[in-house]
Amino acid sequence: MTVSLNKHREKDNSICNIKEKRTYPIIHPTSDAPLCSSCEQLELPFFDPSCPGCMEILKNQNTSISQIFAIIRQWMPQTQQNIQVLVNEILKRGAHVDDRDGLTDMTILQYACKAGAIGVGDAYMATETVKMMLDKGADTRLKCRWTDMTALHYAVYFDVVPVLEVLLETDKNIDINIPCQEFDGGTSLHIAAYNLCVEATKILIKYGADVNIKDDFKRTPYDCIPQISEVESMSDVVDIICHLRKLLQNKIQYSEYDLVDYSNITGRTVLKSLRLKLGDKVIVGGAKVRYN
């Protein structure tokens, strides 16, 4: 059961300077998520922000940033839908906006981007948290060392469209075509195509993503759309694939290297390329024809 923490949010939105803010980012050591005694007795396997005992631990300044990162790693609605509360607690402890989790090497911003995933997170709360982090100077260019993904890649992969729009609208210097080695050198548009993220694809195209760019295997985003035979034969999935194909196909622009202009090529040149010359006899459909 997910319980909203609105009663805590108003207080948390104005971050208190409990500790002096660090001027440089660090990687925090790996830690386990704390549990209150009540949750331990119930043998609950996760920190529950809806539990008063767990919230008391979270508000305790002796609870470390590493422990809060461990809470954020828990992939369940109880934690992901309260991402802003958790991030605020990290910042209250003097963290730099670009601090990283030692286990995943993800930044606070990257965690916030994925926290809006449909079915697990809260897109509105994730978007507000991302806005807050960008206002504080979070670097969108940073990549996770293990996945090679930026905040933009995470927003696309988890199909959090409002977060994607905020990233592209707020940071005018963001590299929308930055490659990701986790996806064979593909861009965000490749990731969106592979995961059938239609709305994310529309947003990326709107902000100028290159539909012709190729990954390490020379595939364009269009080439990364799953084949209908590769997915379950569900009508809605087939419709999505067809929609995505049409969307990307309509935007593909062929370069001068893709299409060759033959208008200035003479007949003699064509004959020479075929190793023929005037006067040679060739057979077409069983009949002899002489070139004059």
PDB file of C-alpha atoms in Angstrom:
ATOM      1  CA  MET A   1       0.000   0.000   0.000  1.00  0.00           C
ATOM      2  CA  THR A   2       1.402   3.379  -1.042  1.00  0.00           C
ATOM      3  CA  VAL A   3       0.768   6.286   1.291  1.00  0.00           C
ATOM      4  CA  SER A   4       1.374   9.817   0.059  1.00  0.00           C
ATOM      5  CA  LEU A   5       3.723  11.979   2.071  1.00  0.00           C
ATOM      6  CA  ASN A   6       2.098  15.312   1.279  1.00  0.00           C
ATOM      7  CA  LYS A   7       2.268  16.274   4.955  1.00  0.00           C
ATOM      8  CA  HIS A   8       6.067  16.037   4.729  1.00  0.00           C
ATOM      9  CA  ARG A   9       6.513  17.661   1.311  1.00  0.00           C
ATOM     10  CA  GLU A  10       5.602  21.212   2.210  1.00  0.00           C
ATOM     11  CA  LYS A  11       8.281  21.209   4.850  1.00  0.00           C
ATOM     12  CA  ASP A  12      10.812  19.448   2.633  1.00  0.00           C
ATOM     13  CA  ASN A  13      10.380  21.735  -0.379  1.00  0.00           C
ATOM     14  CA  SER A  14      12.240  24.510   1.447  1.00  0.00           C
ATOM     15  CA  ILE A  15      15.528  22.768   2.083  1.00  0.00           C
ATOM     16  CA  CYS A  16      17.174  23.633   5.366  1.00  0.00           C
ATOM     17  CA  ASN A  17      20.891  24.300   5.522  1.00  0.00           C
ATOM     18  CA  ILE A  18      21.518  21.739   8.219  1.00  0.00           C
ATOM     19  CA  LYS A  19      25.016  21.160   6.873  1.00  0.00           C
ATOM     20  CA  GLU A  20      27.218  23.364   4.746  1.00  0.00           C
ATOM     21  CA  LYS A  21      26.906  22.407   1.096  1.00  0.00           C
ATOM     22  CA  ARG A  22      29.952  20.654  -0.316  1.00  0.00           C
ATOM     23  CA  THR A  23      31.424  22.422  -3.364  1.00  0.00           C
ATOM     24  CA  TYR A  24      32.597  19.269  -5.139  1.00  0.00           C
ATOM     25  CA  PRO A  25      30.913  15.912  -5.888  1.00  0.00           C
ATOM     26  CA  ILE A  26      31.956  12.619  -4.318  1.00  0.00           C
ATOM     27  CA  ILE A  27      31.042   8.938  -4.642  1.00  0.00           C
ATOM     28  CA  HIS A  28      29.367   7.661  -1.506  1.00  0.00           C
ATOM     29  CA  PRO A  29      30.260   4.198  -0.167  1.00  0.00           C
ATOM     30  CA  THR A  30      27.789   1.363  -0.469  1.00  0.00           C
ATOM     31  CA  SER A  31      25.401   0.893   2.421  1.00  0.00           C
ATOM     32  CA  ASP A  32      22.228  -0.986   3.290  1.00  0.00           C
ATOM     33  CA  ALA A  33      18.873   0.706   3.664  1.00  0.00           C
ATOM     34  CA  PRO A  34      17.841   1.244   7.301  1.00  0.00           C
ATOM     35  CA  LEU A  35      14.711  -0.338   8.787  1.00  0.00           C
ATOM     36  CA  CYS A  36      12.756   0.636  11.856  1.00  0.00           C
ATOM     37  CA  SER A  37      12.177  -1.926  14.581  1.00  0.00           C
ATOM     38  CA  SER A  38       8.505  -2.301  13.674  1.00  0.00           C
ATOM     39  CA  CYS A  39       9.294  -3.186  10.041  1.00  0.00           C
ATOM     40  CA  GLU A  40      12.023  -5.573  11.186  1.00  0.00           C
ATOM     41  CA  GLN A  41       9.559  -7.384  13.430  1.00  0.00           C
ATOM     42  CA  LEU A  42       7.149  -7.662  10.515  1.00  0.00           C
ATOM     43  CA  GLU A  43      10.069  -8.975   8.426  1.00  0.00           C
ATOM     44  CA  LEU A  44       9.466  -6.362   5.748  1.00  0.00           C
ATOM     45  CA  PRO A  45      12.307  -6.403   3.215  1.00  0.00           C
ATOM     46  CA  PHE A  46      12.336  -2.682   2.443  1.00  0.00           C
ATOM     47  CA  PHE A  47      12.342   0.791   3.943  1.00  0.00           C
ATOM     48  CA  ASP A  48       8.757   2.071   3.929  1.00  0.00           C
ATOM     49  CA  PRO A  49       8.336   5.875   3.803  1.00  0.00           C
ATOM     50  CA  SER A  50       4.687   5.464   4.817  1.00  0.00           C
ATOM     51  CA  CYS A  51       5.826   3.985   8.150  1.00  0.00           C
ATOM     52  CA  PRO A  52       6.242   6.592  10.951  1.00  0.00           C
ATOM     53  CA  GLY A  53       9.177   4.630  12.358  1.00  0.00           C
ATOM     54  CA  CYS A  54      10.986   4.601   9.009  1.00  0.00           C
ATOM     55  CA  MET A  55      10.295   8.299   8.504  1.00  0.00           C
ATOM     56  CA  GLU A  56      11.763   9.038  11.906  1.00  0.00           C
ATOM     57  CA  ILE A  57      14.958   7.288  10.812  1.00  0.00           C
ATOM     58  CA  LEU A  58      14.988   9.227   7.530  1.00  0.00           C
ATOM     59  CA  LYS A  59      14.659  12.562   9.343  1.00  0.00           C
ATOM     60  CA  ASN A  60      17.413  11.651  11.793  1.00  0.00           C
ATOM     61  CA  GLN A  61      20.590  13.461  10.768  1.00  0.00           C
ATOM     62  CA  ASN A  62      22.640  10.428  11.810  1.00  0.00           C
ATOM     63  CA  THR A  63      21.165   8.576   8.845  1.00  0.00           C
ATOM     64  CA  SER A  64      23.848   8.871   6.166  1.00  0.00           C
ATOM     65  CA  ILE A  65      23.640   9.851   2.514  1.00  0.00           C
ATOM     66  CA  SER A  66      24.800   6.325   1.641  1.00  0.00           C
ATOM     67  CA  GLN A  67      21.825   4.885   3.517  1.00  0.00           C
ATOM     68  CA  ILE A  68      19.411   7.216   1.714  1.00  0.00           C
ATOM     69  CA  PHE A  69      20.897   6.203  -1.641  1.00  0.00           C
ATOM     70  CA  ALA A  70      20.189   2.614  -0.597  1.00  0.00           C
ATOM     71  CA  ILE A  71      16.554   3.578   0.024  1.00  0.00           C
ATOM     72  CA  ILE A  72      16.300   5.223  -3.397  1.00  0.00           C
ATOM     73  CA  ARG A  73      17.645   2.052  -5.030  1.00  0.00           C
ATOM     74  CA  GLN A  74      14.585   0.142  -3.837  1.00  0.00           C
ATOM     75  CA  TRP A  75      12.480  -0.272  -6.978  1.00  0.00           C
ATOM     76  CA  MET A  76       8.976  -0.070  -5.537  1.00  0.00           C
ATOM     77  CA  PRO A  77       6.198   2.541  -5.456  1.00  0.00           C
ATOM     78  CA  GLN A  78       6.683   3.319  -1.771  1.00  0.00           C
ATOM     79  CA  THR A  79      10.129   4.746  -2.442  1.00  0.00           C
ATOM     80  CA  GLN A  80       9.989   5.920  -6.062  1.00  0.00           C
ATOM     81  CA  GLN A  81       6.825   7.938  -5.562  1.00  0.00           C
ATOM     82  CA  ASN A  82       8.537   9.801  -2.733  1.00  0.00           C
ATOM     83  CA  ILE A  83      11.719  10.641  -4.626  1.00  0.00           C
ATOM     84  CA  GLN A  84      11.533  14.340  -3.759  1.00  0.00           C
ATOM     85  CA  VAL A  85      11.411  13.655  -0.022  1.00  0.00           C
ATOM     86  CA  LEU A  86      14.421  11.367  -0.274  1.00  0.00           C
ATOM     87  CA  VAL A  87      16.440  13.724  -2.474  1.00  0.00           C
ATOM     88  CA  ASN A  88      15.734  16.634  -0.145  1.00  0.00           C
ATOM     89  CA  GLU A  89      17.080  14.614   2.762  1.00  0.00           C
ATOM     90  CA  ILE A  90      20.279  13.953   0.814  1.00  0.00           C
ATOM     91  CA  LEU A  91      20.710  17.645   0.045  1.00  0.00           C
ATOM     92  CA  LYS A  92      20.031  18.613   3.654  1.00  0.00           C
ATOM     93  CA  ARG A  93      23.103  16.631   4.612  1.00  0.00           C
ATOM     94  CA  GLY A  94      25.346  18.889   2.546  1.00  0.00           C
ATOM     95  CA  ALA A  95      25.572  16.745  -0.582  1.00  0.00           C
ATOM     96  CA  HIS A  96      26.745  18.190  -3.880  1.00  0.00           C
ATOM     97  CA  VAL A  97      24.092  18.007  -6.607  1.00  0.00           C
ATOM     98  CA  ASP A  98      26.323  15.678  -8.650  1.00  0.00           C
ATOM     99  CA  ASP A  99      27.119  13.201  -5.863  1.00  0.00           C
ATOM    100  CA  ARG A 100      26.993   9.530  -6.893  1.00  0.00           C
ATOM    101  CA  ASP A 101      25.832   6.276  -5.363  1.00  0.00           C
ATOM    102  CA  GLY A 102      28.860   4.001  -4.862  1.00  0.00           C
ATOM    103  CA  LEU A 103      26.969   0.846  -5.846  1.00  0.00           C
ATOM    104  CA  THR A 104      25.353   1.994  -9.097  1.00  0.00           C
ATOM    105  CA  ASP A 105      27.495   5.066  -9.901  1.00  0.00           C
ATOM    106  CA  MET A 106      24.245   6.912 -10.616  1.00  0.00           C
ATOM    107  CA  THR A 107      23.842  10.590  -9.784  1.00  0.00           C
ATOM    108  CA  ILE A 108      20.914  12.072  -7.886  1.00  0.00           C
ATOM    109  CA  LEU A 109      19.584  13.510 -11.151  1.00  0.00           C
ATOM    110  CA  GLN A 110      19.708  10.129 -12.876  1.00  0.00           C
ATOM    111  CA  TYR A 111      17.771   8.533 -10.033  1.00  0.00           C
ATOM    112  CA  ALA A 112      15.182  11.291 -10.249  1.00  0.00           C
ATOM    113  CA  CYS A 113      14.747  10.740 -14.011  1.00  0.00           C
ATOM    114  CA  LYS A 114      13.879   7.057 -13.633  1.00  0.00           C
ATOM    115  CA  ALA A 115      11.630   7.658 -10.611  1.00  0.00           C
ATOM    116  CA  GLY A 116       8.750   8.632 -12.897  1.00  0.00           C
ATOM    117  CA  ALA A 117       8.479   5.203 -14.526  1.00  0.00           C
ATOM    118  CA  ILE A 118       4.900   4.194 -15.277  1.00  0.00           C
ATOM    119  CA  GLY A 119       3.530   1.657 -12.822  1.00  0.00           C
ATOM    120  CA  VAL A 120       6.220   2.262 -10.223  1.00  0.00           C
ATOM    121  CA  GLY A 121       6.968   5.945  -9.847  1.00  0.00           C
ATOM    122  CA  ASP A 122       5.208   9.287  -9.993  1.00  0.00           C
ATOM    123  CA  ALA A 123       5.914  11.268 -13.171  1.00  0.00           C
ATOM    124  CA  TYR A 124       4.857  14.578 -11.623  1.00  0.00           C
ATOM    125  CA  MET A 125       6.997  14.152  -8.514  1.00  0.00           C
ATOM    126  CA  ALA A 126       9.956  12.974 -10.609  1.00  0.00           C
ATOM    127  CA  THR A 127       9.620  15.996 -12.893  1.00  0.00           C
ATOM    128  CA  GLU A 128       9.499  18.417  -9.967  1.00  0.00           C
ATOM    129  CA  THR A 129      12.595  16.789  -8.491  1.00  0.00           C
ATOM    130  CA  VAL A 130      14.437  17.016 -11.812  1.00  0.00           C
ATOM    131  CA  LYS A 131      13.515  20.710 -12.090  1.00  0.00           C
ATOM    132  CA  MET A 132      14.872  21.288  -8.601  1.00  0.00           C
ATOM    133  CA  MET A 133      18.127  19.522  -9.403  1.00  0.00           C
ATOM    134  CA  LEU A 134      18.586  21.436 -12.661  1.00  0.00           C
ATOM    135  CA  ASP A 135      17.937  24.714 -10.841  1.00  0.00           C
ATOM    136  CA  LYS A 136      20.722  23.771  -8.451  1.00  0.00           C
ATOM    137  CA  GLY A 137      23.134  23.113 -11.321  1.00  0.00           C
ATOM    138  CA  ALA A 138      23.035  19.335 -11.760  1.00  0.00           C
ATOM    139  CA  ASP A 139      25.163  18.285 -14.746  1.00  0.00           C
ATOM    140  CA  THR A 140      23.110  16.524 -17.437  1.00  0.00           C
ATOM    141  CA  ARG A 141      26.254  15.412 -19.289  1.00  0.00           C
ATOM    142  CA  LEU A 142      27.435  13.012 -16.585  1.00  0.00           C
ATOM    143  CA  LYS A 143      27.337   9.315 -17.431  1.00  0.00           C
ATOM    144  CA  CYS A 144      26.973   6.307 -15.198  1.00  0.00           C
ATOM    145  CA  ARG A 145      30.217   4.318 -15.481  1.00  0.00           C
ATOM    146  CA  TRP A 146      28.417   0.976 -15.480  1.00  0.00           C
ATOM    147  CA  THR A 147      25.665   1.704 -18.006  1.00  0.00           C
ATOM    148  CA  ASP A 148      27.198   4.654 -19.901  1.00  0.00           C
ATOM    149  CA  MET A 149      23.791   6.347 -19.590  1.00  0.00           C
ATOM    150  CA  THR A 150      23.122  10.042 -19.022  1.00  0.00           C
ATOM    151  CA  ALA A 151      20.043  11.528 -17.366  1.00  0.00           C
ATOM    152  CA  LEU A 152      18.547  11.871 -20.860  1.00  0.00           C
ATOM    153  CA  HIS A 153      19.101   8.177 -21.585  1.00  0.00           C
ATOM    154  CA  TYR A 154      17.418   7.195 -18.317  1.00  0.00           C
ATOM    155  CA  ALA A 155      14.404   9.431 -18.974  1.00  0.00           C
ATOM    156  CA  VAL A 156      13.940   7.826 -22.403  1.00  0.00           C
ATOM    157  CA  TYR A 157      14.590   4.253 -21.257  1.00  0.00           C
ATOM    158  CA  PHE A 158      11.956   4.546 -18.523  1.00  0.00           C
ATOM    159  CA  ASP A 159       9.677   6.526 -20.872  1.00  0.00           C
ATOM    160  CA  VAL A 160       9.198   9.462 -18.492  1.00  0.00           C
ATOM    161  CA  VAL A 161       8.066  11.990 -21.082  1.00  0.00           C
ATOM    162  CA  PRO A 162       7.531  15.007 -18.746  1.00  0.00           C
ATOM    163  CA  VAL A 163      11.073  14.607 -17.422  1.00  0.00           C
ATOM    164  CA  LEU A 164      12.394  14.266 -20.970  1.00  0.00           C
ATOM    165  CA  GLU A 165      10.742  17.538 -21.969  1.00  0.00           C
ATOM    166  CA  VAL A 166      12.146  19.349 -18.939  1.00  0.00           C
ATOM    167  CA  LEU A 167      15.685  18.150 -19.696  1.00  0.00           C
ATOM    168  CA  LEU A 168      15.527  19.228 -23.334  1.00  0.00           C
ATOM    169  CA  GLU A 169      13.767  22.516 -22.644  1.00  0.00           C
ATOM    170  CA  THR A 170      15.888  23.579 -19.677  1.00  0.00           C
ATOM    171  CA  ASP A 171      19.373  22.610 -20.824  1.00  0.00           C
ATOM    172  CA  LYS A 172      19.952  24.122 -24.253  1.00  0.00           C
ATOM    173  CA  ASN A 173      23.464  22.644 -24.377  1.00  0.00           C
ATOM    174  CA  ILE A 174      22.349  19.066 -23.843  1.00  0.00           C
ATOM    175  CA  ASP A 175      23.645  16.657 -26.496  1.00  0.00           C
ATOM    176  CA  ILE A 176      20.487  14.986 -27.722  1.00  0.00           C
ATOM    177  CA  ASN A 177      22.502  12.608 -29.940  1.00  0.00           C
ATOM    178  CA  ILE A 178      25.035  11.494 -27.328  1.00  0.00           C
ATOM    179  CA  PRO A 179      25.767   7.756 -27.812  1.00  0.00           C
ATOM    180  CA  CYS A 180      25.377   5.081 -25.155  1.00  0.00           C
ATOM    181  CA  GLN A 181      27.611   1.999 -25.243  1.00  0.00           C
ATOM    182  CA  GLU A 182      25.087  -0.016 -23.230  1.00  0.00           C
ATOM    183  CA  PHE A 183      22.912   0.211 -26.367  1.00  0.00           C
ATOM    184  CA  ASP A 184      25.651  -0.496 -28.924  1.00  0.00           C
ATOM    185  CA  GLY A 185      26.540   3.149 -29.358  1.00  0.00           C
ATOM    186  CA  GLY A 186      22.950   4.129 -30.050  1.00  0.00           C
ATOM    187  CA  THR A 187      21.450   7.479 -29.128  1.00  0.00           C
ATOM    188  CA  SER A 188      18.375   8.279 -27.079  1.00  0.00           C
ATOM    189  CA  LEU A 189      16.344   7.891 -30.258  1.00  0.00           C
ATOM    190  CA  HIS A 190      17.698   4.364 -30.734  1.00  0.00           C
ATOM    191  CA  ILE A 191      16.716   3.565 -27.138  1.00  0.00           C
ATOM    192  CA  ALA A 192      13.226   4.967 -27.672  1.00  0.00           C
ATOM    193  CA  ALA A 193      12.758   2.953 -30.871  1.00  0.00           C
ATOM    194  CA  TYR A 194      14.031  -0.266 -29.323  1.00  0.00           C
ATOM    195  CA  ASN A 195      11.683   0.114 -26.333  1.00  0.00           C
ATOM    196  CA  LEU A 196       8.683   1.238 -28.441  1.00  0.00           C
ATOM    197  CA  CYS A 197       8.448   4.611 -26.679  1.00  0.00           C
ATOM    198  CA  VAL A 198       6.277   6.504 -29.142  1.00  0.00           C
ATOM    199  CA  GLU A 199       5.763   9.684 -27.116  1.00  0.00           C
ATOM    200  CA  ALA A 200       9.439   9.898 -26.203  1.00  0.00           C
ATOM    201  CA  THR A 201      10.278   9.485 -29.900  1.00  0.00           C
ATOM    202  CA  LYS A 202       7.985  12.393 -30.782  1.00  0.00           C
ATOM    203  CA  ILE A 203       9.648  14.635 -28.188  1.00  0.00           C
ATOM    204  CA  LEU A 204      13.155  13.713 -29.336  1.00  0.00           C
ATOM    205  CA  ILE A 205      12.284  14.448 -32.965  1.00  0.00           C
ATOM    206  CA  LYS A 206      10.663  17.724 -31.929  1.00  0.00           C
ATOM    207  CA  TYR A 207      13.918  18.832 -30.300  1.00  0.00           C
ATOM    208  CA  GLY A 208      16.062  17.836 -33.274  1.00  0.00           C
ATOM    209  CA  ALA A 209      17.228  14.272 -32.665  1.00  0.00           C
ATOM    210  CA  ASP A 210      18.964  12.861 -35.738  1.00  0.00           C
ATOM    211  CA  VAL A 211      16.846  10.073 -37.266  1.00  0.00           C
ATOM    212  CA  ASN A 212      19.655   9.125 -39.665  1.00  0.00           C
ATOM    213  CA  ILE A 213      22.399   8.646 -37.075  1.00  0.00           C
ATOM    214  CA  LYS A 214      23.774   5.091 -36.859  1.00  0.00           C
ATOM    215  CA  ASP A 215      24.934   2.980 -33.938  1.00  0.00           C
ATOM    216  CA  ASP A 216      28.000   0.727 -33.804  1.00  0.00           C
ATOM    217  CA  PHE A 217      26.210  -1.832 -35.985  1.00  0.00           C
ATOM    218  CA  LYS A 218      25.263   0.785 -38.614  1.00  0.00           C
ATOM    219  CA  ARG A 219      21.607   0.770 -37.550  1.00  0.00           C
ATOM    220  CA  THR A 220      19.442   3.856 -37.599  1.00  0.00           C
ATOM    221  CA  PRO A 221      16.726   4.271 -34.932  1.00  0.00           C
ATOM    222  CA  TYR A 222      14.246   2.958 -37.509  1.00  0.00           C
ATOM    223  CA  ASP A 223      16.288  -0.237 -37.827  1.00  0.00           C
ATOM    224  CA  CYS A 224      16.070  -0.757 -34.056  1.00  0.00           C
ATOM    225  CA  ILE A 225      12.289  -0.996 -33.981  1.00  0.00           C
ATOM    226  CA  PRO A 226      11.481  -4.612 -33.059  1.00  0.00           C
ATOM    227  CA  GLN A 227      10.054  -6.770 -35.809  1.00  0.00           C
ATOM    228  CA  ILE A 228       6.435  -7.777 -35.362  1.00  0.00           C
ATOM    229  CA  SER A 229       7.548 -11.410 -35.371  1.00  0.00           C
ATOM    230  CA  GLU A 230       9.806 -10.702 -32.373  1.00  0.00           C
ATOM    231  CA  VAL A 231       7.024  -9.507 -30.074  1.00  0.00           C
ATOM    232  CA  GLU A 232       3.816 -10.988 -28.820  1.00  0.00           C
ATOM    233  CA  SER A 233       1.101 -10.887 -31.445  1.00  0.00           C
ATOM    234  CA  MET A 234      -0.970  -8.399 -29.479  1.00  0.00           C
ATOM    235  CA  SER A 235      -2.851  -5.885 -31.565  1.00  0.00           C
ATOM    236  CA  ASP A 236      -1.821  -2.903 -29.424  1.00  0.00           C
ATOM    237  CA  VAL A 237       1.882  -3.796 -29.718  1.00  0.00           C
ATOM    238  CA  VAL A 238       1.561  -4.232 -33.473  1.00  0.00           C
ATOM    239  CA  ASP A 239      -0.158  -0.841 -33.692  1.00  0.00           C
ATOM    240  CA  ILE A 240       2.669   0.770 -31.718  1.00  0.00           C
ATOM    241  CA  ILE A 241       5.298  -0.758 -34.014  1.00  0.00           C
ATOM    242  CA  CYS A 242       3.450   0.428 -37.116  1.00  0.00           C
ATOM    243  CA  HIS A 243       2.986   3.907 -35.641  1.00  0.00           C
ATOM    244  CA  LEU A 244       6.658   4.157 -34.701  1.00  0.00           C
ATOM    245  CA  ARG A 245       7.793   2.979 -38.134  1.00  0.00           C
ATOM    246  CA  LYS A 246       5.641   5.581 -39.837  1.00  0.00           C
ATOM    247  CA  LEU A 247       6.822   8.292 -37.450  1.00  0.00           C
ATOM    248  CA  LEU A 248      10.510   7.664 -38.089  1.00  0.00           C
ATOM    249  CA  GLN A 249      10.161   6.828 -41.799  1.00  0.00           C
ATOM    250  CA  ASN A 250       8.491  10.172 -42.453  1.00  0.00           C
ATOM    251  CA  LYS A 251      11.455  11.988 -40.919  1.00  0.00           C
ATOM    252  CA  ILE A 252      14.274  10.097 -42.629  1.00  0.00           C
ATOM    253  CA  GLN A 253      16.248  12.291 -45.008  1.00  0.00           C
ATOM    254  CA  TYR A 254      18.457  10.649 -47.592  1.00  0.00           C
ATOM    255  CA  SER A 255      21.850  12.227 -48.158  1.00  0.00           C
ATOM    256  CA  GLU A 256      23.734  12.621 -51.415  1.00  0.00           C
ATOM    257  CA  TYR A 257      25.585   9.420 -50.555  1.00  0.00           C
ATOM    258  CA  ASP A 258      22.347   7.455 -50.234  1.00  0.00           C
ATOM    259  CA  LEU A 259      20.847   8.539 -53.545  1.00  0.00           C
ATOM    260  CA  VAL A 260      23.022   8.832 -56.692  1.00  0.00           C
ATOM    261  CA  ASP A 261      22.068  11.299 -59.410  1.00  0.00           C
ATOM    262  CA  TYR A 262      22.385   9.539 -62.794  1.00  0.00           C
ATOM    263  CA  SER A 263      21.122  12.458 -64.889  1.00  0.00           C
ATOM    264  CA  ASN A 264      24.604  13.461 -66.091  1.00  0.00           C
ATOM    265  CA  ILE A 265      25.863   9.951 -66.866  1.00  0.00           C
ATOM    266  CA  THR A 266      26.207   9.283 -70.634  1.00  0.00           C
ATOM    267  CA  GLY A 267      25.215   6.125 -72.468  1.00  0.00           C
ATOM    268  CA  ARG A 268      28.882   5.442 -73.311  1.00  0.00           C
ATOM    269  CA  THR A 269      29.724   5.479 -69.606  1.00  0.00           C
ATOM    270  CA  VAL A 270      26.970   2.993 -68.859  1.00  0.00           C
ATOM    271  CA  LEU A 271      28.156   0.676 -71.658  1.00  0.00           C
ATOM    272  CA  LYS A 272      31.730   0.911 -70.399  1.00  0.00           C
ATOM    273  CA  SER A 273      30.640  -0.030 -66.880  1.00  0.00           C
ATOM    274  CA  LEU A 274      28.995  -3.131 -68.404  1.00  0.00           C
ATOM    275  CA  ARG A 275      32.155  -3.897 -70.401  1.00  0.00           C
ATOM    276  CA  LEU A 276      30.307  -3.306 -73.690  1.00  0.00           C
ATOM    277  CA  LYS A 277      31.022  -1.080 -76.688  1.00  0.00           C
ATOM    278  CA  LEU A 278      29.060   0.199 -79.628  1.00  0.00           C
ATOM    279  CA  GLY A 279      28.471  -2.537 -82.188  1.00  0.00           C
ATOM    280  CA  ASP A 280      28.439  -5.394 -79.683  1.00  0.00           C
ATOM    281  CA  LYS A 281      25.605  -7.830 -79.911  1.00  0.00           C
ATOM    282  CA  VAL A 282      23.587  -8.675 -76.810  1.00  0.00           C
ATOM    283  CA  ILE A 283      20.673 -10.990 -76.316  1.00  0.00           C
ATOM    284  CA  VAL A 284      17.530  -9.613 -74.727  1.00  0.00           C
ATOM    285  CA  GLY A 285      14.639 -11.990 -74.300  1.00  0.00           C
ATOM    286  CA  GLY A 286      16.155 -14.406 -76.859  1.00  0.00           C
ATOM    287  CA  ALA A 287      16.463 -11.777 -79.644  1.00  0.00           C
ATOM    288  CA  LYS A 288      19.710 -10.364 -81.054  1.00  0.00           C
ATOM    289  CA  VAL A 289      20.070  -6.597 -80.868  1.00  0.00           C
ATOM    290  CA  ARG A 290      22.892  -4.536 -82.431  1.00  0.00           C
ATOM    291  CA  TYR A 291      23.848  -1.177 -80.916  1.00  0.00           C
ATOM    292  CA  ASN A 292      24.131   1.469 -83.683  1.00  0.00           C
TER     293      ASN A 292
END
